[in-house]
Coordinates of C-alpha atoms and ligand atoms in Angstrom, one line a residue:
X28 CA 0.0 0.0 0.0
X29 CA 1.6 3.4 -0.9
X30 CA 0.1 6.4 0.2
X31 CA 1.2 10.3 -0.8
X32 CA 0.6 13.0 1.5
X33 CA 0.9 16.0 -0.8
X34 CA 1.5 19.9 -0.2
X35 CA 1.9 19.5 3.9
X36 CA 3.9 21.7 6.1
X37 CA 6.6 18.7 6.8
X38 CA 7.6 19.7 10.2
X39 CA 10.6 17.4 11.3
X40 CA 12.3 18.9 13.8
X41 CA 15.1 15.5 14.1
X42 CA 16.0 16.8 10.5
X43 CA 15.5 20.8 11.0
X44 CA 12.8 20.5 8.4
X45 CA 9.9 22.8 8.4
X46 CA 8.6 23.2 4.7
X47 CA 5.8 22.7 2.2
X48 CA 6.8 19.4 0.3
X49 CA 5.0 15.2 0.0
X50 CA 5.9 12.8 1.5
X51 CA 5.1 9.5 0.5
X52 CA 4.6 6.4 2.7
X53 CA 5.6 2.4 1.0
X54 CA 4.3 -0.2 3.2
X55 CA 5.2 0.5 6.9
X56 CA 8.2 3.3 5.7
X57 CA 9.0 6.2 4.7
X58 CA 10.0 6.2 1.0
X59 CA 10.7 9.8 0.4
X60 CA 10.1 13.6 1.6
X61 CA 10.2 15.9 -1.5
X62 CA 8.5 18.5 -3.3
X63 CA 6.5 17.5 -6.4
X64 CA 6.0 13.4 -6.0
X65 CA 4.6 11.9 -8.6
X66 CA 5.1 8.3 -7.9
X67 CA 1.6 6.3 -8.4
X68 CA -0.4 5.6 -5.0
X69 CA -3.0 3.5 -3.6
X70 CA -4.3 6.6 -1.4
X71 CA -3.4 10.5 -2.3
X72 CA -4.6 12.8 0.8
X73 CA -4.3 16.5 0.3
X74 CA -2.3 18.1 3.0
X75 CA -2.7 21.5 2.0
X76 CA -2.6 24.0 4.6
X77 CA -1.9 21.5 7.1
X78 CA 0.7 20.5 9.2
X79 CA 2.6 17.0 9.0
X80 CA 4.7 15.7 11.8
X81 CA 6.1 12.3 13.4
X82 CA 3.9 10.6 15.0
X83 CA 3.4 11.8 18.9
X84 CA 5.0 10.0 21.6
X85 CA 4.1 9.9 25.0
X86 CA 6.3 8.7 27.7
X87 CA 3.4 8.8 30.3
X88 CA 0.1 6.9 30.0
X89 CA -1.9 4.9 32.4
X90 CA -3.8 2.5 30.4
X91 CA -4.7 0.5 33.1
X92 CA -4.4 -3.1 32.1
X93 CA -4.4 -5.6 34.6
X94 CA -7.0 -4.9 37.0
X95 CA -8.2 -1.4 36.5
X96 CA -10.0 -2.3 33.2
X97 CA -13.2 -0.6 34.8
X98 CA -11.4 3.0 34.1
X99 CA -9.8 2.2 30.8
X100 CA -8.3 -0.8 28.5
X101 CA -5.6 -1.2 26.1
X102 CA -8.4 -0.8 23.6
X103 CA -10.2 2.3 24.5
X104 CA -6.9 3.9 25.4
X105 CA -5.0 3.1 22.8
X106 CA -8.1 4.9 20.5
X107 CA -7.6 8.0 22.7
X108 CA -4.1 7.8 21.7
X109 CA -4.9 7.5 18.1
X110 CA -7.5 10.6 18.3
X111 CA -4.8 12.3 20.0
X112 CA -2.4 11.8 16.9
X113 CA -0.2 9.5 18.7
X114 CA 1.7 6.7 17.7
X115 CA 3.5 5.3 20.7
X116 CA 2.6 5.6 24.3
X117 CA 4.2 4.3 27.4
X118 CA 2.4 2.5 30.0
X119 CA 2.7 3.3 33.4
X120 CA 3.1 -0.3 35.8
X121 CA 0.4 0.9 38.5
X122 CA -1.5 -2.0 37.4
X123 CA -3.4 -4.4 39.8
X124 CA -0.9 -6.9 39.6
X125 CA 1.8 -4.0 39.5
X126 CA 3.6 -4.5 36.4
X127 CA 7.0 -5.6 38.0
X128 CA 7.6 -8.7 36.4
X129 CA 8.4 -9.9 33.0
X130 CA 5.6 -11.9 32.8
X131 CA 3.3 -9.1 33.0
X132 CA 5.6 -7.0 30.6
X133 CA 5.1 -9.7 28.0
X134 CA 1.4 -10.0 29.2
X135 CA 1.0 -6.5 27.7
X136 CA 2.9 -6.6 24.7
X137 CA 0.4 -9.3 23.7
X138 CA -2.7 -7.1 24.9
X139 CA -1.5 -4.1 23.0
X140 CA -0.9 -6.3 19.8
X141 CA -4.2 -8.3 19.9
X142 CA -6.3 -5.3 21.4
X143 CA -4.2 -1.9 20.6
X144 CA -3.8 0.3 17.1
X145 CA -1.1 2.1 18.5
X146 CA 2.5 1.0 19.3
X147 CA 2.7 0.5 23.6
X148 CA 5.6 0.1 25.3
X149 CA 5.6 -1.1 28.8
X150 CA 7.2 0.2 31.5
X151 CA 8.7 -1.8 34.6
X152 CA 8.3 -0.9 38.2
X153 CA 11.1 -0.1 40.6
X154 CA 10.0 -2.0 43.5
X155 CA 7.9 -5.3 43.8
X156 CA 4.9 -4.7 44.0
X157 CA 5.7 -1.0 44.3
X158 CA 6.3 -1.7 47.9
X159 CA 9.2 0.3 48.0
X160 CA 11.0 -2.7 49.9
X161 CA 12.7 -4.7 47.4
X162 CA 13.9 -3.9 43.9
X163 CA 11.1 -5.7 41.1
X164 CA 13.3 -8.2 38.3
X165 CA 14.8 -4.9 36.2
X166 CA 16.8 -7.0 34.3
X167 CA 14.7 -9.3 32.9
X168 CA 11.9 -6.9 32.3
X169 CA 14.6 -5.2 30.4
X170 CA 15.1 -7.9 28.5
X171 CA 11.6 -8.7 27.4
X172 CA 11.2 -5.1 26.2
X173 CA 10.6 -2.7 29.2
X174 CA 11.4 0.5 27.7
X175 CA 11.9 2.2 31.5
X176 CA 11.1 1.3 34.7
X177 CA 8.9 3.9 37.2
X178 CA 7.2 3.6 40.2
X179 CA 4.8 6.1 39.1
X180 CA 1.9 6.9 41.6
X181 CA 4.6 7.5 44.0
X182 CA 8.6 7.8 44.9
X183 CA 10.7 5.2 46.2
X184 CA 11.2 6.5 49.6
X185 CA 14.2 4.5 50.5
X186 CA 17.3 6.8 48.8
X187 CA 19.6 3.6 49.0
X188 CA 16.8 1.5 47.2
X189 CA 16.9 4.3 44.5
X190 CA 20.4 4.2 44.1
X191 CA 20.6 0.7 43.4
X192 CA 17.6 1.1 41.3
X193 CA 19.7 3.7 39.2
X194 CA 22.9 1.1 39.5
X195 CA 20.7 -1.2 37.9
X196 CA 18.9 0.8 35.3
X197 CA 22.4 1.9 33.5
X198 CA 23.0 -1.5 33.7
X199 CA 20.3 -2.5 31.8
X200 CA 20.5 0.6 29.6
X201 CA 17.1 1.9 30.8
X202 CA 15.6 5.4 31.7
X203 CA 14.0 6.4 35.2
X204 CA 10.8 8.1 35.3
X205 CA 10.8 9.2 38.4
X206 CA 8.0 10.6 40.1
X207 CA 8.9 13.2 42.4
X208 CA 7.1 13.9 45.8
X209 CA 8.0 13.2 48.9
X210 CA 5.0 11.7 50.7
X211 CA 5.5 12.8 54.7
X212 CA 5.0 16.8 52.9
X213 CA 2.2 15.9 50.8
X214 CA -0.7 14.5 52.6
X215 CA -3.0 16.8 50.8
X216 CA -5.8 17.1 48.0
X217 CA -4.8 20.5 46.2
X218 CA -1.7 22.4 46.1
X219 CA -1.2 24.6 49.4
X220 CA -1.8 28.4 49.3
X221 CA -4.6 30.7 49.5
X222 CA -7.2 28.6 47.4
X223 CA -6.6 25.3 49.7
X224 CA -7.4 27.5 52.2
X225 CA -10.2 29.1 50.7
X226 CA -11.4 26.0 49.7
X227 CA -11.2 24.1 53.2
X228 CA -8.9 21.3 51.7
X229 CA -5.6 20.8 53.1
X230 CA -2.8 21.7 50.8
X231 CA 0.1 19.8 49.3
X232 CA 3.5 22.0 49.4
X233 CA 6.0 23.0 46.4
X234 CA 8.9 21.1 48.8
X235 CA 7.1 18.2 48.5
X236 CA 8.1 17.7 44.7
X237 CA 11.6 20.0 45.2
X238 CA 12.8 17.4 47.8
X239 CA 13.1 14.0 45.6
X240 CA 13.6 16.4 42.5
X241 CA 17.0 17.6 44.0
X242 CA 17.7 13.8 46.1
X243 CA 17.2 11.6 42.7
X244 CA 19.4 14.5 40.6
X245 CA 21.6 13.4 43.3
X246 CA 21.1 10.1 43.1
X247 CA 21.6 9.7 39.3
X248 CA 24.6 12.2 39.4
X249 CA 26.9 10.1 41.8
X250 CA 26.1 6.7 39.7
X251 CA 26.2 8.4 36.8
X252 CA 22.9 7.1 35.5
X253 CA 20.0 8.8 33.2
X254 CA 17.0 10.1 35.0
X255 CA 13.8 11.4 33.2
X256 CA 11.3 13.7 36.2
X257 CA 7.7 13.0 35.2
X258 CA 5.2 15.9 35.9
X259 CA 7.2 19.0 37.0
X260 CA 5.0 21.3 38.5
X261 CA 7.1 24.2 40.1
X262 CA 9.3 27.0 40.1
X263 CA 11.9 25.8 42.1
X264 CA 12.1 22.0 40.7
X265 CA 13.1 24.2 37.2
X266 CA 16.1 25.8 38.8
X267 CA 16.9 22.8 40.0
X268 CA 17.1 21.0 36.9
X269 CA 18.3 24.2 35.0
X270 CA 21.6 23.4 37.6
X271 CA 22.2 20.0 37.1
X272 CA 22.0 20.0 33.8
X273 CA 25.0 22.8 33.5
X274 CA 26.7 20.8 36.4
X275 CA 26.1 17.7 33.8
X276 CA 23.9 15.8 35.1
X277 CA 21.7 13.5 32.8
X278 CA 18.8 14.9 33.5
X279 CA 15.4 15.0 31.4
X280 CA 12.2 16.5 32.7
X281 CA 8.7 16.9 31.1
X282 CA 5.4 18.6 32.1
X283 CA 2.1 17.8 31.4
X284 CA -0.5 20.1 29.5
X285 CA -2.6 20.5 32.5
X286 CA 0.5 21.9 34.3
X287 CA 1.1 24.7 31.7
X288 CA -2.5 25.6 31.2
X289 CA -4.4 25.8 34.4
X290 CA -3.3 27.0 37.7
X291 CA -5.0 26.4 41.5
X292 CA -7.0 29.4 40.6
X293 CA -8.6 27.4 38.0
X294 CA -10.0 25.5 40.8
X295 CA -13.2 27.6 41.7
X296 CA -15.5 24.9 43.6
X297 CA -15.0 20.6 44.3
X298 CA -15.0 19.2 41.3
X299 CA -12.8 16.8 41.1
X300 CA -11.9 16.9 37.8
X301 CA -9.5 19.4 38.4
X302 CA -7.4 17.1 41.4
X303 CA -4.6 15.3 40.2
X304 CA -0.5 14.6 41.7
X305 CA 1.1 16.8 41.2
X306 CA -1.9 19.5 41.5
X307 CA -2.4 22.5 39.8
X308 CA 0.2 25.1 41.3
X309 CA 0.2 28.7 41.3
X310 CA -0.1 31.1 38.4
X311 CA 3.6 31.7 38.6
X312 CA 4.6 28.1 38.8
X313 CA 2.7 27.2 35.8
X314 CA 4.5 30.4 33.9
X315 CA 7.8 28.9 35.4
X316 CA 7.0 25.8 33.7
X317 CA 6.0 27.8 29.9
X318 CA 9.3 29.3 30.7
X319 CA 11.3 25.9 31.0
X320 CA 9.6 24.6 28.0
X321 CA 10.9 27.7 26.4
X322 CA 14.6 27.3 27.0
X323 CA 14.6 23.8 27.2
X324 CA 15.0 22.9 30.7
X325 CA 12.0 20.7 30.0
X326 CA 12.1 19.0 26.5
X327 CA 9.2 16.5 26.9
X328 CA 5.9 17.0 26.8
X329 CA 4.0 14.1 28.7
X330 CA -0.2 13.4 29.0
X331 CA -0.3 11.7 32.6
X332 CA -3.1 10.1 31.0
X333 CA -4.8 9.2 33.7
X334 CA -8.3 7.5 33.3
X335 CA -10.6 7.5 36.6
X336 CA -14.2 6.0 36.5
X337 CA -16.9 8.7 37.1
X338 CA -17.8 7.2 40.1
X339 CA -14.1 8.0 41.6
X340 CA -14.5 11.5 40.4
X341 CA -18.0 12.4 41.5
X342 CA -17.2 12.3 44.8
X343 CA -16.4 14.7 47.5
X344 CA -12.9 16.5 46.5
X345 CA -10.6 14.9 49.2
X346 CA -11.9 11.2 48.7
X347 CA -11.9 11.4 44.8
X348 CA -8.7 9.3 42.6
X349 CA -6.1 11.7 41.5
X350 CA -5.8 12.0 37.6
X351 CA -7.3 13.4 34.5
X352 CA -7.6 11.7 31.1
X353 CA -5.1 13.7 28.9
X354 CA -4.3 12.3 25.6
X355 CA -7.2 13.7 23.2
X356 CA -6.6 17.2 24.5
X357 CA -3.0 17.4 24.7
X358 CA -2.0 18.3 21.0
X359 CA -4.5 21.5 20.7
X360 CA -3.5 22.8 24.2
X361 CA 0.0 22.6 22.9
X362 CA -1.1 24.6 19.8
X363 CA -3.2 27.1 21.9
X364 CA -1.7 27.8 25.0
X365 CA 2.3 27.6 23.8
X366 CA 2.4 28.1 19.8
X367 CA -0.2 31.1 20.4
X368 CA 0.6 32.3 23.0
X369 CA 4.3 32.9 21.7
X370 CA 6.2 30.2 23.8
X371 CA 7.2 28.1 21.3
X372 CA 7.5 27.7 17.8
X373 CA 5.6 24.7 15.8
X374 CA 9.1 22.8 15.2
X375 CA 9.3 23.3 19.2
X376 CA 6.1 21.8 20.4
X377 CA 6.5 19.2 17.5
X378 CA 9.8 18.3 19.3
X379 CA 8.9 18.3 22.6
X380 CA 6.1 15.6 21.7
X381 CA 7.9 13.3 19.2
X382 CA 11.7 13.7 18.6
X383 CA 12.9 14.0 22.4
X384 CA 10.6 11.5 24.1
X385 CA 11.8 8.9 21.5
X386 CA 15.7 10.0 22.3
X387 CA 14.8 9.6 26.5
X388 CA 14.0 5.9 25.4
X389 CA 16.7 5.7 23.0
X390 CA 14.5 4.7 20.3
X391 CA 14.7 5.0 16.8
X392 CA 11.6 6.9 16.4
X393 CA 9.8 10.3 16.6
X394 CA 11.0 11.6 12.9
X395 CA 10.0 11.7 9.0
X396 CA 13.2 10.4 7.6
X397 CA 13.2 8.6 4.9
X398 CA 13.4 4.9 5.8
X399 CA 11.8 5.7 9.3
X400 CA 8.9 3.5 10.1
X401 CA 6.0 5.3 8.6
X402 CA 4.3 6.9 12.0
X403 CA 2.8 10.2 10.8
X404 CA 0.0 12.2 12.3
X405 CA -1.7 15.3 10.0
X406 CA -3.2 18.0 12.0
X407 CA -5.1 21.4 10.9
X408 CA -3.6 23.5 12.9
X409 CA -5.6 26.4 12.3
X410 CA -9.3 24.8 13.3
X411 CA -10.9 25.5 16.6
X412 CA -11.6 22.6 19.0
X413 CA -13.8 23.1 21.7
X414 CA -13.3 19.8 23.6
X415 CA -16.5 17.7 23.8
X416 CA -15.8 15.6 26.3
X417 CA -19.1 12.7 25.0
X418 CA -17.1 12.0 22.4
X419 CA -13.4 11.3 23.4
X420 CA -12.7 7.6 22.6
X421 CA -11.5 7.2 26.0
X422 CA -13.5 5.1 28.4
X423 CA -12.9 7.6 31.3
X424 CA -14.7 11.2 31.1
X425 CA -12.8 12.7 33.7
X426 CA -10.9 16.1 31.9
X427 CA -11.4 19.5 33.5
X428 CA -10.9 20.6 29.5
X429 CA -14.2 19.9 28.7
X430 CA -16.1 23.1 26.6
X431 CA -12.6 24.8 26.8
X432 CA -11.6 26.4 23.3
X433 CA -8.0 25.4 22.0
X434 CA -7.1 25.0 18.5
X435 CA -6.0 21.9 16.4
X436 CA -7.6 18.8 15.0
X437 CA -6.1 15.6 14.1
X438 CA -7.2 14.4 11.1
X439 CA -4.9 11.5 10.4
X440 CA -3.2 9.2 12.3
X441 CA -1.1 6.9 10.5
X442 CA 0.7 3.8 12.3
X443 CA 3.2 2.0 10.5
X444 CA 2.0 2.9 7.0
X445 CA -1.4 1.6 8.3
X446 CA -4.0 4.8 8.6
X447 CA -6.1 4.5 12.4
X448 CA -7.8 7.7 12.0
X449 CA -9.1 9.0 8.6
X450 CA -10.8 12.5 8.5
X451 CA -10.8 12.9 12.6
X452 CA -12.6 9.4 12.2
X453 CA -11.7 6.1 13.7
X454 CA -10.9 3.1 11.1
X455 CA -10.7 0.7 13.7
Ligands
LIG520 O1 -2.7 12.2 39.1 C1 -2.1 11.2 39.1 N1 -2.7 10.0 38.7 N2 -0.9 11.1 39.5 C2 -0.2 10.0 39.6 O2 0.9 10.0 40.0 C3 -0.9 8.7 39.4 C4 -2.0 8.8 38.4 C5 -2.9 7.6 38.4 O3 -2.4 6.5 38.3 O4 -4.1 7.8 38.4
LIG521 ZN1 3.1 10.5 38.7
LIG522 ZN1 1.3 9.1 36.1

């Protein structure tokens, strides 16, 4: 099957190439990227005025497969992903079993291939069980395709347990993600200030995240191992990473699009849509993190896609699950928030969702070379999307984004040569 995509903006930042030009897709690859094609096709889609770019890639998904299938499944989530105009997602090991064995790492491989349109790559816990007592089989999750290992949902509190868990992870050649809080400073339901006050609810500090940001930096520093921060959410964790990067550290970070759109003034009454870990921080936190995007101290953009069942949600505020659903919405804030608001350039959102996640896993991914693997999302840029929450193709409603305006619409999402979504339509 050969398809040509003709008169797209090709945005490829892993190649420096932003320009009008086709690209043509044989079988599951990339043939070529050039201006005037005119090779025969089984499939010509006109890309005028829109933009054409790798295939998304997000390091930070909960698709909850085992156990939480009631919130979300391989299947629905993977369709989000698709919506979303991603190709590859990363699935977070909170499972029920916790996904710390390479059993369970095979067991959903096999789910993702009989049940997924999207590529999935699992992820590995730390700690058995995510006990946080002993250190889960890195190894041979490594070796049956782990692409990191996390204990996401939490830190491992035990700094020597880390260490060794960074020890292990160079080993094995495999990123951290590490999510920072540190849990004796954040036994709270909203970020602490003046709304938490406000509000009633009791507040979770800044230090909280700050603490494990600067211990793990540490941590990786003195065995010289790569760590990737999921979800920063402060001013100070930025400085942080800002100086261990010039002090060399290998240090990634990303931030979610919740975290540079909304702040805790956002929050306005209890519904729970808005509560998630890390929360929402203060107005000049979140322009901290815009900032960082800016000049690169964060280079990933991540989802936390993080499905909850309405009945977890509609709740009262301090009992309800942490998390919203973030992969439909994601692109278009991007667009609206840091293209139009005059953060970053297209090339630089395009990066920070495609290119640089796929170099934190060290995979050969996230660009339109010719050759690549044929994972290619079209978007029009300039449409307006007013999220409509009834008809995201996740299972799980729960998004505070629901009737807000950002711009962008995925038309096509293409997956190894094989198109998922056709005209903002699912084929599958
Ligand atoms: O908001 C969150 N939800 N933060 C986490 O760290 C975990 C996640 C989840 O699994 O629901
Ligand atoms: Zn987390
Ligand atoms: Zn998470």
């Amino acid at each position: 099957m050969k398809i040509l995509i003709k008169n797209g903006r090709i945005i490829d930042p892993a190649n420096n190439i932003d320009k009008i030009a086709d690209l043509l897709v044989d079988g599951d690859k990339i043939a070529k990227v050039a201006e005037g094609i005119t090779d025969e096709a089984d499939k010509v889609i006109d890309a005028a005025d829109k933009w054409v770019i790798p295939g998304l890639i997000d390091l930070h998904v909960h698709l909850r497969d085992p156990g939480y299938e009631h919130k979300e499944t391989i299947a629905t989530g993977t369709r989000a992903g698709a919506m979303g105009g991603f190709t590859t997602v990363c699935a977070m090991p909170n499972t029920d079993p916790v996904t710390d064995n390479e059993i369970l790492v095979e067991y959903i491989k096999m789910k993702a291939a009989r049940d997924g349109v999207i590529n999935v790559l699992p992820i590995g816990a730390i700690t058995k069980g995510q006990q946080g007592s002993e250190l889960a089989d890195i190894g041979k999750m490594a070796q049956v395709g782990a692409c990191a290992i996390s204990e996401d949902g939490k830190s491992v509190s035990n700094p020597a347990l880390m260490k060794n868990a960074l020890r292990y992870a160079k080993m094995f050649d495999l990123p951290v993600f590490d999510h920072c809080e540190e849990i004796t400073l954040a036994k709270g339901s909203m970020n602490a200030g003046d709304r938490a006050s406000l509000l009633g609810l009791k507040g979770i500090s800044n230090d909280s995240e700050e603490l494990i940001v600067a211990r793990d930096m540490i941590l990786a520093g003195s065995v010289k191992a790569k760590i990737h921060l999921c979800h920063i959410s402060t001013a100070e964790s930025v400085i942080q990473i800002k100086q261990a990067k010039e002090r060399g550290i290998a240090v990634t970070a990303e931030a979610t699009p919740h975290h540079f759109t909304l702040s805790e003034e956002d929050i306005t009454g209890y519904d729970a849509n808005f509560k998630m870990n890390p929360p929402l921080r203060s107005k000049k936190d979140a322009e901290a993190i815009r900032q960082a995007l800016k000049d690169g101290t964060i280079e990933v953009i991540a989802t936390d896609h993080a499905p909850h069942h309405t009945d977890e949600k509609n709740c009262e505020f301090e009992k309800a699950a942490n998390g919203i659903i973030g992969l439909e919405t994601a692109l278009p804030l991007g667009i609206k928030v840091l293209v139009e608001g005059g953060w970053l350039t297209p090339s630089e959102l395009i990066a920070k969702m495609t290119v640089n996640p796929a170099r934190v896993l060290g995979i050969d991914k996230g660009t339109l070379g010719e050759g690549m693997t044929a994972d290619i999302t079209i978007v029009d840029p300039n449409a307006e999307n007013i999220f409509d929450v009834s008809k995201m193709a996740s299972k799980a409603k729960n998004t505070p984004f629901g009737g807000y305006k950002a711009k962008g619409k995925v038309l096509y999402t293409i997956v190894s040569g094989e198109t998922v979504v056709e005209n903002g339509k699912l084929l599958k």
